[in-house]
GROMACS .gro file of C-alpha atoms in nm:
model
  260
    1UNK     CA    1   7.506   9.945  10.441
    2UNK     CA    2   7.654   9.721  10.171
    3UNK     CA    3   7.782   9.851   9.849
    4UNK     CA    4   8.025   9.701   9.593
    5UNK     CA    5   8.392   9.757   9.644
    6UNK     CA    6   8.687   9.977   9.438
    7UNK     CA    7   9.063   9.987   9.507
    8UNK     CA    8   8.978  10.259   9.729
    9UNK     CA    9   8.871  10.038   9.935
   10UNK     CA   10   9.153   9.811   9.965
   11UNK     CA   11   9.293   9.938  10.253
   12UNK     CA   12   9.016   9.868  10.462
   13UNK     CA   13   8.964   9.499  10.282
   14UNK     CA   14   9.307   9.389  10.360
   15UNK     CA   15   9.304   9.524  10.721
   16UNK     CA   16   9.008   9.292  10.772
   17UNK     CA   17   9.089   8.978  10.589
   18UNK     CA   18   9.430   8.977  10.695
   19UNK     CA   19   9.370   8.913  11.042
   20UNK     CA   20   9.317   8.582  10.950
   21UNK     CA   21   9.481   8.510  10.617
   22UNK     CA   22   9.454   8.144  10.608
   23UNK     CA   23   9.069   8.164  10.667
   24UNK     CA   24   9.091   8.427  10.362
   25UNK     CA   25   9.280   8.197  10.129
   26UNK     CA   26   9.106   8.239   9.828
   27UNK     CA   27   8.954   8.556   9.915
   28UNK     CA   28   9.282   8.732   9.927
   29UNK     CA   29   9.422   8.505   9.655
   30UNK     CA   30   9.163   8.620   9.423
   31UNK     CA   31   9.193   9.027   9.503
   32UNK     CA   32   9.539   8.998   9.447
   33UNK     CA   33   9.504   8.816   9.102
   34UNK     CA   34   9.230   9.028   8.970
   35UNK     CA   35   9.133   9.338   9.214
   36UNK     CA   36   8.768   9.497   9.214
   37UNK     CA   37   8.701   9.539   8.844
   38UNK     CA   38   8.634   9.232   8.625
   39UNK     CA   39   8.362   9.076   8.465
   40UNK     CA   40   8.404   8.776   8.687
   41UNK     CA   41   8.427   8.874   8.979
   42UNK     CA   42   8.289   9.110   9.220
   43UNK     CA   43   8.332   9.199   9.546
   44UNK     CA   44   8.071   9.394   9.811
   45UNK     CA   45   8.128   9.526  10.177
   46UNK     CA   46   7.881   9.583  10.472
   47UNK     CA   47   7.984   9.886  10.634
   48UNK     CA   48   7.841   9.975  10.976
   49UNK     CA   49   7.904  10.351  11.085
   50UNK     CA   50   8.164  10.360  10.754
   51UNK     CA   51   8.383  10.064  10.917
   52UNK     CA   52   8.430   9.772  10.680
   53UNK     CA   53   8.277   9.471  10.918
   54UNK     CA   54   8.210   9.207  10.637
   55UNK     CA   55   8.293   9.123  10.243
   56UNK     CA   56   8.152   8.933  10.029
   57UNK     CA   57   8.292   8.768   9.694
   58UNK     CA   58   8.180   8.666   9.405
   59UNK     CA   59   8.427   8.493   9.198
   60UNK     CA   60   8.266   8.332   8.872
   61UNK     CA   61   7.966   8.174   9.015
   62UNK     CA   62   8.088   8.085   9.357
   63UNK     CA   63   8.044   8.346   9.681
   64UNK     CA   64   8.296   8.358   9.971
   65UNK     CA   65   8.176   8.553  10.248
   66UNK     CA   66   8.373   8.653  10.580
   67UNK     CA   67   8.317   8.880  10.884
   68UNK     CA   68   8.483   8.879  11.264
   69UNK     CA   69   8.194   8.931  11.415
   70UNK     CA   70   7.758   8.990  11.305
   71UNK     CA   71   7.717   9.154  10.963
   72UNK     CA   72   7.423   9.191  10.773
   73UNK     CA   73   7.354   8.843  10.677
   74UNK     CA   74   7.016   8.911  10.487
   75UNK     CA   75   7.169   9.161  10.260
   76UNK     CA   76   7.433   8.884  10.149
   77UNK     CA   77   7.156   8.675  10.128
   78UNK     CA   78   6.950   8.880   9.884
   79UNK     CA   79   7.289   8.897   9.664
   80UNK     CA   80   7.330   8.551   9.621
   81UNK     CA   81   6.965   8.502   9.558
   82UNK     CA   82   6.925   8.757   9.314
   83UNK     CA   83   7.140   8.587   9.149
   84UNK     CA   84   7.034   8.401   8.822
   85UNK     CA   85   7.298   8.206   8.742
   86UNK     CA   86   7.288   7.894   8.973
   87UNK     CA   87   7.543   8.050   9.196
   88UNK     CA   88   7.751   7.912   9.458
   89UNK     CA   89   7.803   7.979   9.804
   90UNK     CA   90   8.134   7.834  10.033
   91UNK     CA   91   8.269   7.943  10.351
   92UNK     CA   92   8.318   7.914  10.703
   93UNK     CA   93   8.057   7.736  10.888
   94UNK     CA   94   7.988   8.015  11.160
   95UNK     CA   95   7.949   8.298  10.860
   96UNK     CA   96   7.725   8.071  10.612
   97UNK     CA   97   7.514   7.961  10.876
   98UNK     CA   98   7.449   8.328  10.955
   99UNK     CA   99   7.341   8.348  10.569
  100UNK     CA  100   7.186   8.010  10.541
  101UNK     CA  101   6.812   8.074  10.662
  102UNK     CA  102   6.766   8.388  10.411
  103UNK     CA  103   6.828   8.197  10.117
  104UNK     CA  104   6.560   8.094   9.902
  105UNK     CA  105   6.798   7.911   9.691
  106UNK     CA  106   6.699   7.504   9.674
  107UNK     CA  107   7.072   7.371   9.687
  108UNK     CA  108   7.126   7.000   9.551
  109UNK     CA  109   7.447   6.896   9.775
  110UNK     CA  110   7.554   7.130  10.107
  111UNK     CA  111   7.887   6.977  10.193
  112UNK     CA  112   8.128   7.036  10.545
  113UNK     CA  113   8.430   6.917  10.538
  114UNK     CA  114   8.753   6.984  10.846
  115UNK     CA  115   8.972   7.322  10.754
  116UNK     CA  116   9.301   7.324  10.950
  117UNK     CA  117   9.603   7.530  10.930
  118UNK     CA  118   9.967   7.537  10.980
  119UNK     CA  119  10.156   7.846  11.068
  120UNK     CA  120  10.467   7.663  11.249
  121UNK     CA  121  10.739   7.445  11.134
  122UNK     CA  122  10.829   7.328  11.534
  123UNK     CA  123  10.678   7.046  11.496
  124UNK     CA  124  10.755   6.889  11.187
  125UNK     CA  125  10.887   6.554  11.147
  126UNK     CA  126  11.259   6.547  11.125
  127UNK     CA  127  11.305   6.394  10.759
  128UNK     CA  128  11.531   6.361  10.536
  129UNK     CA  129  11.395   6.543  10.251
  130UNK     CA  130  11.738   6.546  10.009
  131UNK     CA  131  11.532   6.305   9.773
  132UNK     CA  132  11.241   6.553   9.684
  133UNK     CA  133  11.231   6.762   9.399
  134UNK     CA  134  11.077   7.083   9.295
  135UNK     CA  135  10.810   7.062   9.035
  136UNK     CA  136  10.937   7.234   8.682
  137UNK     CA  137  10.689   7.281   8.407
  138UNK     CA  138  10.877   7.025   8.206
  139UNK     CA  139  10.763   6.717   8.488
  140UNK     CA  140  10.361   6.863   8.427
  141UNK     CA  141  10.291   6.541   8.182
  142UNK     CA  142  10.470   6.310   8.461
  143UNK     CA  143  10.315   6.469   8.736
  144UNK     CA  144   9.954   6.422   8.559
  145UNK     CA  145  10.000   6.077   8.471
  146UNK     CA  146  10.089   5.941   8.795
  147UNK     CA  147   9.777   6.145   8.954
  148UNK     CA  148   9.558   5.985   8.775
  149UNK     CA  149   9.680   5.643   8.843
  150UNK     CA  150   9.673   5.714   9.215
  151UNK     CA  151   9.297   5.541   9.317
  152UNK     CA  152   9.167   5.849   9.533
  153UNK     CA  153   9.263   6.042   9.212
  154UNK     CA  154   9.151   5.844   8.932
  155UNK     CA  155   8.849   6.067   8.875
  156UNK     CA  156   9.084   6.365   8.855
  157UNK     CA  157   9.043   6.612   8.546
  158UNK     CA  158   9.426   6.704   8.532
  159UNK     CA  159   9.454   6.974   8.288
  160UNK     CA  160   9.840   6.984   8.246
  161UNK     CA  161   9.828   7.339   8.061
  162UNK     CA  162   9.663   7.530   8.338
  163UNK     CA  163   9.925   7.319   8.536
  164UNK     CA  164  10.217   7.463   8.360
  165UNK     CA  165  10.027   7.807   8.392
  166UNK     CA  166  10.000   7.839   8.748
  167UNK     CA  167  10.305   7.722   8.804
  168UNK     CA  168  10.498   8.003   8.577
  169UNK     CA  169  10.243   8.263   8.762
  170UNK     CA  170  10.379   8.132   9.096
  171UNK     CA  171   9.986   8.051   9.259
  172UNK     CA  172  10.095   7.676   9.260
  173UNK     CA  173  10.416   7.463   9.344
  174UNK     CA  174  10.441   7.108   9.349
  175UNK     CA  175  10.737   6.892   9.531
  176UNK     CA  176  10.821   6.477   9.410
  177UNK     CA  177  11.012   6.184   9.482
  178UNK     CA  178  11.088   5.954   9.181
  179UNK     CA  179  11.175   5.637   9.119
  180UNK     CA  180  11.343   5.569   8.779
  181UNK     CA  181  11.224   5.797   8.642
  182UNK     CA  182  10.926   5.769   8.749
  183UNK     CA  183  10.693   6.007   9.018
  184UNK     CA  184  10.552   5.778   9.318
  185UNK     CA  185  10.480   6.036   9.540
  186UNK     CA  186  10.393   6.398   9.592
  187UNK     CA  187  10.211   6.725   9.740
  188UNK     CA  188  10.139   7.057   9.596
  189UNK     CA  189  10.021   7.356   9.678
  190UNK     CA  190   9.740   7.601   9.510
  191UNK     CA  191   9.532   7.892   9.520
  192UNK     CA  192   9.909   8.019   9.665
  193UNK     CA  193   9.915   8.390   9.753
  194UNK     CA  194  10.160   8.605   9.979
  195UNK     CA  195  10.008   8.511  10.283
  196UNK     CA  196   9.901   8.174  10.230
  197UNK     CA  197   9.847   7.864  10.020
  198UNK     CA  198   9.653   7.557  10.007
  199UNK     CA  199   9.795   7.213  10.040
  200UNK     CA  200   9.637   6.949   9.795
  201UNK     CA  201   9.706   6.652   9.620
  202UNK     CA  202   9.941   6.445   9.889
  203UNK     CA  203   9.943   6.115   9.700
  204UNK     CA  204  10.175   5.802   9.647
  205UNK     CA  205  10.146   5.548   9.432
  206UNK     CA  206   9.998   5.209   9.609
  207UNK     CA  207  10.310   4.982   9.563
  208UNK     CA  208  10.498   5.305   9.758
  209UNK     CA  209  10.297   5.310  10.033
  210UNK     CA  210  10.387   5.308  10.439
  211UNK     CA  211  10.729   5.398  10.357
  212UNK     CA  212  10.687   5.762  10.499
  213UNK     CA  213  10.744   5.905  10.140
  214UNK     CA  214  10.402   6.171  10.109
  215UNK     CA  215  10.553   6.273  10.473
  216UNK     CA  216  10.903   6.396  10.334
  217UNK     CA  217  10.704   6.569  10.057
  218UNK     CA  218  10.477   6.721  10.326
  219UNK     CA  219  10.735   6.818  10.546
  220UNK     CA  220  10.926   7.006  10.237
  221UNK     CA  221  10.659   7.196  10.138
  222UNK     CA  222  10.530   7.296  10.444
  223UNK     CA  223  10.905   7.387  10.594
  224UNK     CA  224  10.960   7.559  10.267
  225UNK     CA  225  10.634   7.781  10.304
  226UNK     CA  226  10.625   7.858  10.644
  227UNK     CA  227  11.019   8.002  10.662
  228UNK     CA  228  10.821   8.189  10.389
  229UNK     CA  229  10.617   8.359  10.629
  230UNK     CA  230  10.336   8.222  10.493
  231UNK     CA  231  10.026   8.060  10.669
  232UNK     CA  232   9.905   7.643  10.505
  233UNK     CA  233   9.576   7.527  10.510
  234UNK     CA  234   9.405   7.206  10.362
  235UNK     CA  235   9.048   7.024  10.391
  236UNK     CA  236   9.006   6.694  10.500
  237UNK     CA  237   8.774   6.448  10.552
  238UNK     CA  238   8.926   6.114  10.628
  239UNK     CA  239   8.974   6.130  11.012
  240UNK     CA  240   9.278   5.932  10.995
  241UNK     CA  241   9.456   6.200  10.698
  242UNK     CA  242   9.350   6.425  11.019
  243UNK     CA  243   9.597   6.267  11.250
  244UNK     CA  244   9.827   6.260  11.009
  245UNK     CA  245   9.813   6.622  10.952
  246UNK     CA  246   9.772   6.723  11.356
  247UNK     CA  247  10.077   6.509  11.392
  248UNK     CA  248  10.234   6.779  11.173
  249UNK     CA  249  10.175   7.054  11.339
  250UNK     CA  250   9.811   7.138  11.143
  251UNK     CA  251   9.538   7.276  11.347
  252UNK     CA  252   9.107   7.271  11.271
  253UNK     CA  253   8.991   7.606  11.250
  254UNK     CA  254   8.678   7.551  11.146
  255UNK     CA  255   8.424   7.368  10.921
  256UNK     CA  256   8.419   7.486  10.567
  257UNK     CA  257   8.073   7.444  10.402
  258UNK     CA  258   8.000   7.398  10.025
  259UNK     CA  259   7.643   7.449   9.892
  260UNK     CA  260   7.612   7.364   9.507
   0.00000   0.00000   0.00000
């Protein structure tokens, strides 16, 4: 049986998605921001004999579903296509796929890309990190203008105010190394909740390169997290940015698929 979910139900939600809390990034990210009642978002469970086996969420006009195990895929699937607002559907390869052949949606790109996770420091690189910084709100404007001079980055949309935004709400963090004055290289974190957080943006500036400076920001963040108790993940596509990361101590769990 699927029904939408209250606060009532949170006990039950977190016992499931908790089990694997990096899978449930932005899932458990988004129930802690905004809970079960907003305009939105939404969120529905499939309940077999009153046990919570599978959730789905809607969060604007993108769906995130996850189960452990079979769920009722063709309920989720009339959901989403019930749906009239061109909606969205990512996830984890082995739940969408469950999904995928009761949609009647026509979707213009489906996209896979690797999902790995860290939930160990042992083997990060032994660094010395005393040169990177802590993102403030005041190095935002700094932090945006070296982004998008960075060539894998130039077609970023860096909106410094939701910047400064998420970083006061604590769902993003960013770490730096500068060079007079100026940033030239850096990683950051988002979608950051108590369990987990996203790595993104590990950039340096092209005259910076090969001298191991995205690594020390790396390692920071990721030593700082995980004596946080809290689990990373990242995509990747670039087999190569997959070494580097597996060097690190990152692991695949899984393919995460896009459909737009």
């Amino acid at each position: 049986m699927i029904r939408k979910l209250t606060m009532e139900d949170d006990q039950q939600v977190q016992t499931l998605i908790q089990q694997k809390p990096a899978e449930n990034l932005f899932i458990i990210g988004d129930i802690e921001a905004f809970g079960y009642d907003q305009d939105f978002q939404t969120v529905w469970g499939d309940f077999d004999n009153n046990n919570l086996r599978a959730i789905l969420l809607k969060y604007e006009k993108n769906y995130i579903p996850f189960a452990l195990d079979t769920f009722d895929a063709n309920g989720f699937a009339k959901i989403i296509n019930e749906d009239p607002d061109q909606p969205m559907l990512s996830g984890l390869k082995d739940i969408t796929a469950q999904i995928e052949p009761y949609l009647t949606i026509t979707y213009q790109k489906k996209r896979e890309t690797h999902y790995a996770k860290l939930t160990s420091n042992t083997q990060l690189p032994l660094v010395n990190t005393h040169a990177v910084k802590l993102l403030t709100s005041e190095d935002v404007d700094r932090l945006g203008a070296f982004l998008t001079n960075v060539r894998e980055f130039d077609s970023l949309l860096f909106n410094a105010e939701s910047k400064r935004r998420n970083l006061e709400k604590g769902v993003t963090r960013g770490y730096y190394i500068e060079n007079n004055g100026q940033i030239v290289s850096t990683a950051s974190t988002t979608a950051e909740n108590t369990k987990s957080a996203m790595v993104v943006a590990v950039a340096t500036a092209e005259s910076y390169q090969q001298k191991g400076l995205a690594t020390r920001c790396l390692t920071k963040l990721c030593k700082d997290l995980v004596t946080e108790g809290k689990q990373l993940c990242l995509f990747y596509d670039n087999p190569n940015a997959g070494k580097l990361y597996k060097r690190i101590g990152f692991e695949d769990i899984g393919i995460w698929m896009m459909y737009r």
